[in-house]
Short mmCIF file of C-alpha atoms in Angstrom, two decimals:
data_model
loop_
_atom_site.label_atom_id
_atom_site.label_comp_id
_atom_site.label_asym_id
_atom_site.label_seq_id
_atom_site.Cartn_x
_atom_site.Cartn_y
_atom_site.Cartn_z
CA UNK A 1 -25.07 -95.06 182.73
CA UNK A 2 -26.24 -95.96 184.84
CA UNK A 3 -24.15 -94.84 188.86
CA UNK A 4 -23.36 -96.76 191.24
CA UNK A 5 -25.68 -95.38 194.34
CA UNK A 6 -23.22 -97.67 197.43
CA UNK A 7 -24.33 -97.88 200.70
CA UNK A 8 -22.27 -95.32 202.17
CA UNK A 9 -19.80 -95.78 204.85
CA UNK A 10 -19.65 -93.63 208.44
CA UNK A 11 -16.70 -92.87 210.19
CA UNK A 12 -16.85 -91.94 214.00
CA UNK A 13 -20.18 -94.48 214.85
CA UNK A 14 -19.62 -94.43 219.12
CA UNK A 15 -22.42 -96.24 221.01
CA UNK A 16 -25.08 -94.06 223.23
CA UNK A 17 -26.75 -96.98 225.13
CA UNK A 18 -28.87 -99.47 223.95
CA UNK A 19 -32.07 -99.84 222.44
CA UNK A 20 -34.13 -101.69 225.03
CA UNK A 21 -37.00 -103.24 222.63
CA UNK A 22 -37.85 -106.78 222.03
CA UNK A 23 -36.45 -108.31 218.63
CA UNK A 24 -33.72 -105.76 217.78
CA UNK A 25 -30.53 -107.70 217.84
CA UNK A 26 -29.12 -105.86 220.50
CA UNK A 27 -29.69 -102.77 218.74
CA UNK A 28 -27.36 -99.90 220.19
CA UNK A 29 -29.03 -95.87 219.66
CA UNK A 30 -25.55 -94.11 218.16
CA UNK A 31 -23.77 -91.13 216.92
CA UNK A 32 -21.06 -90.89 214.21
CA UNK A 33 -18.64 -88.12 214.48
CA UNK A 34 -20.62 -85.47 211.93
CA UNK A 35 -23.66 -86.36 214.88
CA UNK A 36 -25.98 -87.65 212.87
CA UNK A 37 -28.00 -90.66 215.43
CA UNK A 38 -28.39 -93.76 214.18
CA UNK A 39 -29.93 -97.13 215.70
CA UNK A 40 -27.43 -99.70 215.19
CA UNK A 41 -26.78 -102.84 214.73
CA UNK A 42 -24.22 -104.64 215.01
CA UNK A 43 -22.68 -108.01 212.91
CA UNK A 44 -21.88 -110.26 215.76
CA UNK A 45 -25.88 -110.10 216.41
CA UNK A 46 -27.41 -110.61 213.67
CA UNK A 47 -24.73 -112.61 211.21
CA UNK A 48 -22.98 -111.79 208.67
CA UNK A 49 -25.68 -113.23 206.01
CA UNK A 50 -27.91 -110.60 208.32
CA UNK A 51 -25.89 -107.43 207.22
CA UNK A 52 -25.95 -109.16 203.37
CA UNK A 53 -30.13 -109.22 204.01
CA UNK A 54 -29.60 -105.30 205.23
CA UNK A 55 -27.12 -104.17 202.68
CA UNK A 56 -29.09 -105.95 199.49
CA UNK A 57 -32.69 -105.06 200.74
CA UNK A 58 -32.54 -101.79 200.78
CA UNK A 59 -30.70 -101.34 197.67
CA UNK A 60 -33.08 -102.84 196.19
CA UNK A 61 -35.60 -101.05 197.65
CA UNK A 62 -33.97 -97.76 197.09
CA UNK A 63 -33.76 -98.01 193.48
CA UNK A 64 -37.58 -99.40 193.59
CA UNK A 65 -39.52 -96.50 195.56
CA UNK A 66 -39.42 -97.88 199.56
CA UNK A 67 -40.01 -95.78 201.53
CA UNK A 68 -36.90 -96.48 203.68
CA UNK A 69 -34.84 -94.44 206.36
CA UNK A 70 -31.00 -93.81 205.27
CA UNK A 71 -28.68 -96.23 205.73
CA UNK A 72 -25.31 -96.75 205.99
CA UNK A 73 -22.16 -99.37 207.68
CA UNK A 74 -19.70 -98.92 209.75
CA UNK A 75 -16.79 -100.19 210.92
CA UNK A 76 -15.28 -100.68 214.48
CA UNK A 77 -11.59 -100.40 215.60
CA UNK A 78 -11.57 -104.60 215.29
CA UNK A 79 -13.15 -104.48 212.32
CA UNK A 80 -16.07 -105.72 212.74
CA UNK A 81 -19.42 -103.89 210.72
CA UNK A 82 -22.28 -102.19 211.93
CA UNK A 83 -25.80 -101.89 209.50
CA UNK A 84 -26.69 -98.56 210.60
CA UNK A 85 -30.10 -97.11 209.65
CA UNK A 86 -30.91 -93.89 210.92
CA UNK A 87 -32.57 -92.90 213.63
CA UNK A 88 -36.54 -91.10 213.34
CA UNK A 89 -37.66 -90.28 216.22
CA UNK A 90 -41.45 -89.10 215.61
CA UNK A 91 -42.30 -93.02 214.50
CA UNK A 92 -43.83 -96.13 216.60
CA UNK A 93 -44.52 -99.38 214.72
CA UNK A 94 -47.45 -101.02 212.06
CA UNK A 95 -51.14 -101.11 213.94
CA UNK A 96 -53.51 -102.58 212.41
CA UNK A 97 -55.84 -98.84 213.32
CA UNK A 98 -53.61 -97.48 210.87
CA UNK A 99 -55.52 -99.31 207.24
CA UNK A 100 -57.13 -96.79 206.89
CA UNK A 101 -54.53 -93.51 206.92
CA UNK A 102 -51.78 -94.96 205.24
CA UNK A 103 -49.83 -91.31 203.30
CA UNK A 104 -47.32 -93.69 201.45
CA UNK A 105 -49.37 -96.71 199.60
CA UNK A 106 -47.31 -97.11 195.99
CA UNK A 107 -43.85 -96.78 198.53
CA UNK A 108 -46.24 -99.65 200.59
CA UNK A 109 -46.92 -101.74 197.67
CA UNK A 110 -43.43 -101.38 197.93
CA UNK A 111 -42.26 -102.82 200.20
CA UNK A 112 -44.27 -105.76 199.72
CA UNK A 113 -42.44 -106.45 196.02
CA UNK A 114 -39.62 -106.32 197.27
CA UNK A 115 -40.25 -108.45 200.48
CA UNK A 116 -40.50 -110.63 197.80
CA UNK A 117 -38.30 -110.41 195.34
CA UNK A 118 -35.52 -110.96 197.97
CA UNK A 119 -37.54 -113.80 200.37
CA UNK A 120 -38.43 -111.79 202.63
CA UNK A 121 -41.25 -113.37 204.54
CA UNK A 122 -40.38 -111.23 208.11
CA UNK A 123 -42.08 -108.14 207.38
CA UNK A 124 -44.60 -108.10 211.24
CA UNK A 125 -45.40 -104.78 212.71
CA UNK A 126 -42.15 -104.45 214.25
CA UNK A 127 -40.19 -103.53 210.48
CA UNK A 128 -42.66 -101.44 209.72
CA UNK A 129 -42.68 -97.62 211.08
CA UNK A 130 -44.93 -95.74 210.99
CA UNK A 131 -44.64 -91.41 211.26
CA UNK A 132 -46.60 -88.57 211.33
CA UNK A 133 -47.03 -87.52 207.49
CA UNK A 134 -45.14 -84.15 207.22
CA UNK A 135 -48.03 -82.62 205.09
CA UNK A 136 -51.26 -84.59 206.60
CA UNK A 137 -51.18 -85.07 209.84
CA UNK A 138 -53.43 -87.14 210.04
CA UNK A 139 -52.07 -90.26 208.55
CA UNK A 140 -48.71 -92.38 208.79
CA UNK A 141 -46.11 -92.94 206.56
CA UNK A 142 -44.93 -96.05 206.65
CA UNK A 143 -41.19 -96.98 206.43
CA UNK A 144 -40.01 -100.28 206.01
CA UNK A 145 -36.84 -101.59 208.07
CA UNK A 146 -34.96 -104.32 208.40
CA UNK A 147 -34.75 -107.13 205.80
CA UNK A 148 -31.89 -108.48 208.02
CA UNK A 149 -33.63 -111.85 207.56
CA UNK A 150 -34.01 -112.80 203.84
CA UNK A 151 -33.03 -115.59 202.14
CA UNK A 152 -31.05 -113.49 199.84
CA UNK A 153 -28.26 -113.57 203.01
CA UNK A 154 -27.55 -116.56 202.14
CA UNK A 155 -25.89 -117.00 198.73
CA UNK A 156 -27.45 -120.55 198.02
CA UNK A 157 -30.27 -119.93 199.11
CA UNK A 158 -31.38 -117.65 197.02
CA UNK A 159 -30.53 -118.77 194.27
CA UNK A 160 -32.47 -122.23 194.73
CA UNK A 161 -34.88 -120.58 195.77
CA UNK A 162 -35.46 -120.01 192.34
CA UNK A 163 -38.87 -117.70 191.13
CA UNK A 164 -40.61 -118.81 194.88
CA UNK A 165 -41.55 -116.88 197.52
CA UNK A 166 -40.22 -117.50 201.12
CA UNK A 167 -43.61 -118.22 202.66
CA UNK A 168 -43.46 -115.24 205.11
CA UNK A 169 -44.22 -114.95 209.45
CA UNK A 170 -47.22 -116.07 211.08
CA UNK A 171 -47.69 -112.50 212.83
CA UNK A 172 -46.99 -111.05 209.06
CA UNK A 173 -48.32 -107.30 209.76
CA UNK A 174 -52.02 -107.53 209.44
CA UNK A 175 -54.78 -105.95 207.84
CA UNK A 176 -51.94 -103.78 205.41
CA UNK A 177 -54.77 -102.74 202.78
CA UNK A 178 -53.88 -105.62 200.58
CA UNK A 179 -57.07 -104.05 197.56
CA UNK A 180 -55.28 -100.54 197.40
CA UNK A 181 -51.50 -101.86 197.52
CA UNK A 182 -51.37 -104.67 194.84
CA UNK A 183 -51.56 -102.54 192.05
CA UNK A 184 -48.29 -100.36 193.77
CA UNK A 185 -46.76 -103.68 194.30
CA UNK A 186 -47.11 -104.89 190.38
CA UNK A 187 -45.96 -101.59 188.96
CA UNK A 188 -42.80 -102.04 191.25
CA UNK A 189 -42.33 -105.33 190.13
CA UNK A 190 -42.23 -103.35 186.07
CA UNK A 191 -40.01 -101.99 187.97
CA UNK A 192 -37.84 -103.94 188.75
CA UNK A 193 -38.04 -105.67 185.40
CA UNK A 194 -36.97 -102.94 183.92
CA UNK A 195 -33.78 -102.82 186.15
CA UNK A 196 -31.26 -102.67 184.49
CA UNK A 197 -28.40 -105.67 185.27
CA UNK A 198 -25.74 -103.19 184.96
CA UNK A 199 -27.38 -101.70 189.06
CA UNK A 200 -28.55 -105.30 190.02
CA UNK A 201 -24.60 -105.66 189.42
CA UNK A 202 -23.36 -103.22 191.25
CA UNK A 203 -26.41 -104.00 194.53
CA UNK A 204 -24.33 -107.36 194.37
CA UNK A 205 -20.64 -105.13 194.25
CA UNK A 206 -21.86 -103.40 197.48
CA UNK A 207 -22.80 -106.83 199.40
CA UNK A 208 -19.62 -108.33 198.29
CA UNK A 209 -17.29 -105.66 199.15
CA UNK A 210 -18.30 -105.06 202.68
CA UNK A 211 -18.48 -108.78 203.27
CA UNK A 212 -15.45 -109.30 201.22
CA UNK A 213 -16.62 -112.14 199.45
CA UNK A 214 -15.19 -112.67 196.31
CA UNK A 215 -15.71 -111.79 192.63
CA UNK A 216 -17.92 -115.40 191.82
CA UNK A 217 -19.96 -114.45 194.90
CA UNK A 218 -20.85 -110.61 193.40
CA UNK A 219 -21.10 -112.88 190.35
CA UNK A 220 -23.47 -115.44 191.62
CA UNK A 221 -25.46 -113.36 193.50
CA UNK A 222 -26.30 -110.35 190.98
CA UNK A 223 -27.15 -113.30 188.48
CA UNK A 224 -29.88 -114.75 190.91
CA UNK A 225 -31.42 -110.77 191.21
CA UNK A 226 -31.54 -110.33 187.96
CA UNK A 227 -33.06 -113.90 187.77
CA UNK A 228 -35.86 -112.82 190.36
CA UNK A 229 -36.77 -109.26 188.91
CA UNK A 230 -36.80 -110.64 185.22
CA UNK A 231 -39.87 -113.37 186.58
CA UNK A 232 -40.57 -110.12 188.99
CA UNK A 233 -44.33 -110.40 188.04
CA UNK A 234 -44.74 -113.66 188.94
CA UNK A 235 -42.85 -113.70 192.10
CA UNK A 236 -45.03 -110.53 193.15
CA UNK A 237 -48.12 -111.36 192.40
CA UNK A 238 -48.07 -115.56 194.50
CA UNK A 239 -46.49 -113.45 197.01
CA UNK A 240 -48.99 -110.84 197.00
CA UNK A 241 -51.59 -114.03 197.30
CA UNK A 242 -49.38 -115.66 200.51
CA UNK A 243 -50.14 -112.87 202.79
CA UNK A 244 -53.77 -111.93 201.12
CA UNK A 245 -54.34 -115.88 203.00
CA UNK A 246 -52.94 -115.11 206.10
CA UNK A 247 -55.64 -112.02 206.53
CA UNK T 1 -53.28 -109.47 248.71
CA UNK T 2 -50.41 -108.90 245.64
CA UNK T 3 -47.62 -106.50 246.15
CA UNK T 4 -48.42 -103.74 243.90
CA UNK T 5 -46.75 -101.73 241.46
CA UNK T 6 -45.40 -100.31 238.32
CA UNK T 7 -42.88 -99.11 235.61
CA UNK T 8 -42.78 -96.06 233.86
CA UNK T 9 -43.91 -95.60 230.48
CA UNK T 10 -40.75 -93.04 229.03
CA UNK T 11 -40.74 -91.20 225.17
CA UNK T 12 -36.75 -90.84 224.37
CA UNK T 13 -37.23 -88.29 221.36
CA UNK T 14 -32.95 -87.67 221.77
CA UNK T 15 -30.62 -91.13 222.60
CA UNK T 16 -27.53 -88.30 222.75
CA UNK T 17 -29.63 -85.85 225.09
CA UNK T 18 -31.11 -88.48 227.01
CA UNK T 19 -34.55 -86.85 227.68
CA UNK T 20 -36.84 -88.57 228.90
CA UNK T 21 -40.54 -87.45 229.24
CA UNK T 22 -42.59 -89.64 231.46
CA UNK T 23 -45.95 -90.25 230.21
CA UNK T 24 -47.12 -92.25 231.89
CA UNK T 25 -47.28 -95.95 233.90
CA UNK T 26 -48.10 -99.80 234.57
CA UNK T 27 -50.25 -100.21 237.10
CA UNK T 28 -50.10 -103.80 237.79
CA UNK T 29 -52.47 -103.32 241.68
CA UNK T 30 -55.66 -105.88 242.58
CA UNK T 31 -54.07 -109.19 240.41
CA UNK T 32 -54.47 -107.31 237.54
CA UNK T 33 -53.06 -104.59 234.73
CA UNK T 34 -53.57 -100.81 235.37
CA UNK T 35 -52.87 -97.74 232.74
CA UNK T 36 -51.84 -94.59 234.78
CA UNK T 37 -51.25 -91.28 231.62
CA UNK T 38 -49.33 -89.13 232.98
CA UNK T 39 -51.49 -86.35 233.82
CA UNK T 40 -49.76 -83.35 231.93
CA UNK T 41 -48.60 -84.61 228.71
CA UNK T 42 -45.37 -82.72 227.13
CA UNK T 43 -47.07 -81.01 223.83
CA UNK T 44 -45.07 -79.16 221.21
CA UNK T 45 -43.36 -76.70 222.65
CA UNK T 46 -41.55 -78.50 225.11
CA UNK T 47 -40.78 -80.82 222.53
CA UNK T 48 -39.74 -78.99 219.76
CA UNK T 49 -42.14 -79.79 216.94
CA UNK T 50 -45.21 -79.78 216.00
CA UNK T 51 -44.92 -82.90 214.28
CA UNK T 52 -43.29 -84.58 217.45
CA UNK T 53 -45.87 -83.46 219.68
CA UNK T 54 -47.97 -85.20 217.92
CA UNK T 55 -46.23 -88.45 217.40
CA UNK T 56 -46.67 -87.79 221.27
CA UNK T 57 -50.28 -88.06 222.00
CA UNK T 58 -50.30 -91.01 219.72
CA UNK T 59 -48.73 -92.91 221.57
CA UNK T 60 -50.78 -92.02 224.74
CA UNK T 61 -53.83 -93.39 222.82
CA UNK T 62 -52.54 -96.59 222.12
CA UNK T 63 -52.33 -97.09 225.64
CA UNK T 64 -55.36 -98.41 225.72
CA UNK T 65 -54.07 -101.73 223.73
CA UNK T 66 -52.12 -102.29 227.24
CA UNK T 67 -52.57 -105.56 228.44
CA UNK T 68 -49.40 -106.75 229.63
CA UNK T 69 -47.23 -105.13 232.93
CA UNK T 70 -43.76 -106.61 231.40
CA UNK T 71 -44.09 -105.60 227.66
CA UNK T 72 -45.61 -102.74 225.67
CA UNK T 73 -47.25 -103.36 222.77
CA UNK T 74 -45.81 -103.43 218.74
CA UNK T 75 -47.52 -100.06 218.18
CA UNK T 76 -44.73 -98.46 220.89
CA UNK T 77 -42.03 -97.84 218.56
CA UNK T 78 -38.38 -98.01 219.38
CA UNK T 79 -39.11 -93.89 221.30
CA UNK T 80 -40.49 -95.43 223.60
CA UNK T 81 -39.62 -98.07 226.21
CA UNK T 82 -40.73 -99.22 230.11
CA UNK T 83 -38.89 -98.64 233.02
CA UNK T 84 -37.46 -101.20 236.07
CA UNK T 85 -40.45 -102.21 238.47
CA UNK T 86 -40.97 -100.19 241.39
CA UNK T 87 -43.22 -101.18 243.85
CA UNK T 88 -46.18 -99.71 244.52
CA UNK T 89 -45.99 -99.19 249.69
CA UNK T 90 -48.90 -101.28 249.95
CA UNK T 91 -51.89 -99.64 251.82
CA UNK T 92 -52.24 -96.98 248.95
CA UNK T 93 -55.34 -96.96 248.61
CA UNK T 94 -56.14 -96.32 244.55
CA UNK T 95 -52.13 -97.48 243.49
CA UNK T 96 -53.30 -95.76 239.69
CA UNK T 97 -53.64 -92.14 241.32
CA UNK T 98 -50.74 -92.68 243.32
CA UNK T 99 -49.10 -93.20 240.60
CA UNK T 100 -50.94 -90.17 238.62
CA UNK T 101 -49.26 -87.74 241.61
CA UNK T 102 -46.16 -89.58 241.51
CA UNK T 103 -45.54 -88.98 237.83
CA UNK T 104 -46.58 -85.35 238.35
CA UNK T 105 -44.25 -84.82 241.27
CA UNK T 106 -41.84 -86.01 239.90
CA UNK T 107 -42.43 -84.37 236.71
CA UNK T 108 -39.43 -82.41 235.13
CA UNK T 109 -39.63 -78.64 234.19
CA UNK T 110 -40.13 -79.58 230.46
CA UNK T 111 -43.81 -79.76 230.01
CA UNK T 112 -44.66 -77.05 232.30
CA UNK T 113 -47.34 -75.13 229.86
CA UNK T 114 -45.76 -71.76 228.39
CA UNK T 115 -47.92 -69.11 230.17
CA UNK T 116 -47.18 -70.84 233.65
CA UNK T 117 -45.68 -68.29 236.26
CA UNK T 118 -41.70 -68.51 236.66
CA UNK T 119 -41.06 -70.24 232.97
CA UNK T 120 -38.90 -67.19 231.92
CA UNK T 121 -38.09 -66.54 229.17
CA UNK T 122 -34.55 -67.70 228.83
CA UNK T 123 -35.18 -71.14 230.76
CA UNK T 124 -37.51 -72.13 227.99
CA UNK T 125 -35.67 -71.63 225.24
CA UNK T 126 -32.98 -73.98 226.40
CA UNK T 127 -35.03 -76.73 227.18
CA UNK T 128 -35.97 -76.12 223.29
CA UNK T 129 -32.68 -76.80 222.73
CA UNK T 130 -31.55 -79.20 225.20
CA UNK T 131 -34.85 -81.05 223.76
CA UNK T 132 -32.35 -80.67 219.72
CA UNK T 133 -29.74 -82.09 222.14
CA UNK T 134 -27.51 -79.39 221.94
CA UNK T 135 -28.00 -77.62 225.67
CA UNK T 136 -24.28 -78.89 227.01
CA UNK T 137 -23.44 -76.75 224.06
CA UNK T 138 -25.25 -73.35 225.11
CA UNK T 139 -23.65 -71.54 227.84
CA UNK T 140 -27.01 -69.07 229.62
CA UNK T 141 -26.40 -65.44 229.96
CA UNK T 142 -23.69 -63.64 228.73
CA UNK T 143 -22.50 -60.60 229.92
CA UNK T 144 -20.50 -58.04 228.22
CA UNK T 145 -18.40 -57.06 230.60
CA UNK T 146 -16.88 -60.06 231.17
CA UNK T 147 -18.19 -63.72 228.94
CA UNK T 148 -15.12 -64.22 226.27
CA UNK T 149 -12.48 -62.51 228.00
CA UNK T 150 -14.55 -59.78 227.77
CA UNK T 151 -14.51 -59.23 224.87
CA UNK T 152 -17.34 -56.31 224.48
CA UNK T 153 -16.39 -54.43 227.74
CA UNK T 154 -15.90 -51.26 226.63
CA UNK T 155 -18.93 -51.11 225.26
CA UNK T 156 -20.36 -52.59 228.37
CA UNK T 157 -22.64 -49.39 229.40
CA UNK T 158 -24.63 -50.25 226.12
CA UNK T 159 -25.12 -53.95 225.62
CA UNK T 160 -28.03 -55.77 227.70
CA UNK T 161 -27.28 -59.26 228.90
CA UNK T 162 -28.76 -62.03 225.72
CA UNK T 163 -30.49 -65.55 227.55
CA UNK T 164 -27.53 -67.39 225.96
CA UNK T 165 -24.40 -67.96 224.59
CA UNK T 166 -22.14 -70.77 222.89
CA UNK T 167 -18.32 -70.84 222.64
CA UNK T 168 -15.96 -71.06 219.68
CA UNK T 169 -12.79 -69.98 219.00
CA UNK T 170 -13.32 -66.68 216.84
CA UNK T 171 -16.21 -66.05 216.83
CA UNK T 172 -19.79 -66.96 219.67
CA UNK T 173 -23.41 -66.57 218.60
CA UNK T 174 -25.38 -64.73 220.91
CA UNK T 175 -28.77 -66.35 220.76
CA UNK T 176 -32.40 -65.05 222.34
CA UNK T 177 -35.78 -67.36 222.02
CA UNK T 178 -38.68 -65.98 220.91
CA UNK T 179 -40.91 -67.42 222.52
CA UNK T 180 -44.74 -66.62 220.78
CA UNK T 181 -47.41 -68.10 223.20
CA UNK T 182 -45.70 -65.41 225.47
CA UNK T 183 -48.28 -63.05 226.66
CA UNK T 184 -45.21 -60.72 226.60
CA UNK T 185 -43.99 -61.63 223.36
CA UNK T 186 -44.60 -58.17 221.46
CA UNK T 187 -42.72 -56.30 223.84
CA UNK T 188 -39.73 -59.43 223.47
CA UNK T 189 -39.53 -58.97 220.25
CA UNK T 190 -38.62 -55.06 220.87
CA UNK T 191 -36.88 -55.88 223.60
CA UNK T 192 -34.75 -58.62 221.65
CA UNK T 193 -33.93 -56.02 218.42
CA UNK T 194 -33.37 -52.95 220.36
CA UNK T 195 -30.69 -54.87 222.15
CA UNK T 196 -29.23 -57.02 219.10
CA UNK T 197 -28.70 -53.51 217.08
CA UNK T 198 -27.19 -52.19 219.83
CA UNK T 199 -24.97 -55.29 219.56
CA UNK T 200 -24.50 -54.94 216.10
CA UNK T 201 -22.39 -51.41 216.67
CA UNK T 202 -20.50 -53.12 219.33
CA UNK T 203 -19.20 -55.88 217.04
CA UNK T 204 -18.95 -54.07 214.01
CA UNK T 205 -17.12 -51.31 216.66
CA UNK T 206 -14.78 -53.85 218.24
CA UNK T 207 -11.39 -54.40 215.95
CA UNK T 208 -9.39 -57.39 217.70
CA UNK T 209 -10.53 -60.37 215.15
CA UNK T 210 -13.31 -62.02 216.88
CA UNK T 211 -16.87 -61.72 215.91
CA UNK T 212 -19.68 -62.45 217.60
CA UNK T 213 -23.48 -63.76 215.01
CA UNK T 214 -26.89 -62.47 216.49
CA UNK T 215 -29.00 -65.42 216.49
CA UNK T 216 -33.32 -64.76 217.73
CA UNK T 217 -34.65 -68.58 217.50
CA UNK T 218 -38.54 -68.52 217.30
CA UNK T 219 -40.07 -71.72 219.78
CA UNK T 220 -43.19 -73.13 218.58
CA UNK T 221 -46.00 -72.28 219.73
CA UNK T 222 -48.52 -69.48 219.06
CA UNK T 223 -49.75 -68.14 215.69
CA UNK T 224 -48.48 -67.80 212.25
CA UNK T 225 -49.33 -64.84 212.51
CA UNK T 226 -47.43 -64.27 215.79
CA UNK T 227 -44.26 -66.03 214.01
CA UNK T 228 -44.26 -63.77 210.63
CA UNK T 229 -44.48 -60.60 212.94
CA UNK T 230 -41.63 -62.59 215.29
CA UNK T 231 -39.50 -63.18 211.04
CA UNK T 232 -40.43 -59.76 209.72
CA UNK T 233 -40.16 -57.85 212.48
CA UNK T 234 -35.96 -59.16 213.67
CA UNK T 235 -34.65 -59.26 210.72
CA UNK T 236 -33.38 -56.89 210.46
CA UNK T 237 -31.53 -56.35 213.88
CA UNK T 238 -30.63 -60.13 214.44
CA UNK T 239 -27.58 -61.36 211.81
CA UNK T 240 -30.02 -64.79 211.73
CA UNK T 241 -33.92 -65.61 212.74
CA UNK T 242 -34.83 -68.83 213.43
CA UNK T 243 -38.12 -70.71 213.05
CA UNK T 244 -37.81 -73.67 214.80
CA UNK T 245 -40.79 -75.04 213.79
CA UNK T 246 -39.02 -75.59 209.91
CA UNK T 247 -37.64 -78.33 209.60
CA UNK T 248 -34.88 -77.04 207.51
CA UNK T 249 -33.86 -74.26 209.72
CA UNK T 250 -34.40 -76.16 212.51
CA UNK T 251 -31.27 -79.13 211.80
CA UNK T 252 -29.04 -75.89 209.82
CA UNK T 253 -29.66 -73.80 214.03
CA UNK T 254 -28.21 -77.55 214.74
CA UNK T 255 -26.01 -78.48 213.16
CA UNK T 256 -24.87 -74.14 213.70
CA UNK T 257 -24.13 -74.46 217.03
CA UNK T 258 -22.62 -77.50 217.27
CA UNK T 259 -19.87 -76.14 214.16
CA UNK T 260 -19.08 -73.69 216.79
CA UNK T 261 -18.51 -75.35 219.59
CA UNK T 262 -16.57 -77.57 218.33
CA UNK T 263 -14.14 -74.91 217.82
CA UNK T 264 -14.26 -73.75 221.17
CA UNK T 265 -11.55 -73.64 223.09
CA UNK T 266 -13.45 -75.16 226.01
CA UNK T 267 -14.55 -78.08 223.81
CA UNK T 268 -12.47 -80.93 226.22
CA UNK T 269 -15.04 -79.74 228.59
CA UNK T 270 -18.28 -80.10 227.25
#
């Protein structure tokens, strides 16, 4: 029996101020009614496609074991949705000097596999948070953020993609230790092959529910995800070649 | 000769509290970009955790990557931001040194060393609670003769003042910080234990439907042995002893402060 792991819906969210960082989609700091701190991106700033991509990317990442901040969605009084990502206050962004000191290579390899599956080519350094590792402060624990540019946010384009990869952005995070990460990414691809169809269906249902789309939409998204997961070893392998070519 | 200017590099660990630490500045002078480093970088004892102290020292190491006057390199995460540009007065001979002195002067008191003169245990504790984002809920100095409507007035002669407190509707938190790095660390333990034991008697005796929880919290710093000593010494006197280095304990403590304050009759004033 697969239990649905849905995106949490949070209430009572209010903004605390802008994040003042480039490429942040007008992100703001926010707090919910229980005092939790979030980075909030409003749907208007990054479209419903970005919101869908965030939801699906995060849920597939959670299913396969990516380290990523807790996420949620919230709806304001105008019924506009926001994407919320847990505020982590000891992080910086990926830097090449970190390559030899990654605390969680398994989760980072899995991140690359999920990038390949949801066709997210946008893994630039700003989309990887580097935290102080809790067990060994000389290491960096990497967290994946921002799936919003993934093709999965556009259902028609995602279906047409078949088993192809989305070419990564030119400023893809450099110096990721692919020799180390490759095995972890391929292992994650094997896990993706075995993800139950029911679980992918729940993920598609979460996207459908938030976007208030039709049952047909859920069925198309679920089907496309299942096809990608079935072909995951090939897709992930090809994607690793593409980012390897970038250096 | 072009005008010199600077932009402060600010670290903001908690957007809810608004607390900022200036770590340095990007200085534009002599037609190039240079970096001023804050003479005193806040350590774990000011920031609230060892982990955050390490995170800040890592950010300062990244200063060598700065090469633009108007943005930080991508490696600087969302915790850091640049201020607007400020002019450096004409005639300043060494702009970087001038900015470093300025940062030191405008430095807020959170980063004063633990053993500095004048930074009392109470002040250090309050700074830490502010860094945790709950400073607004914390009142300074509980006076048993008058505070909370003189709840413990009858016992006032046997009770010392408490460093700070959080007011709820039927319950208050009476809180004492323990600073392991202080010279007076051992005598602090004795004083707090004695005071708390006296309060225990009074709290048990007073019968008016109100109550208090006695909370000792150990701030960052000191040795592991000192921290353990603090926990051992106070566990019988306090209702709760918190080691703020421990993530779960710290989070629960912050949650408890918020929870009690939420039930304050003065919650709207917070």
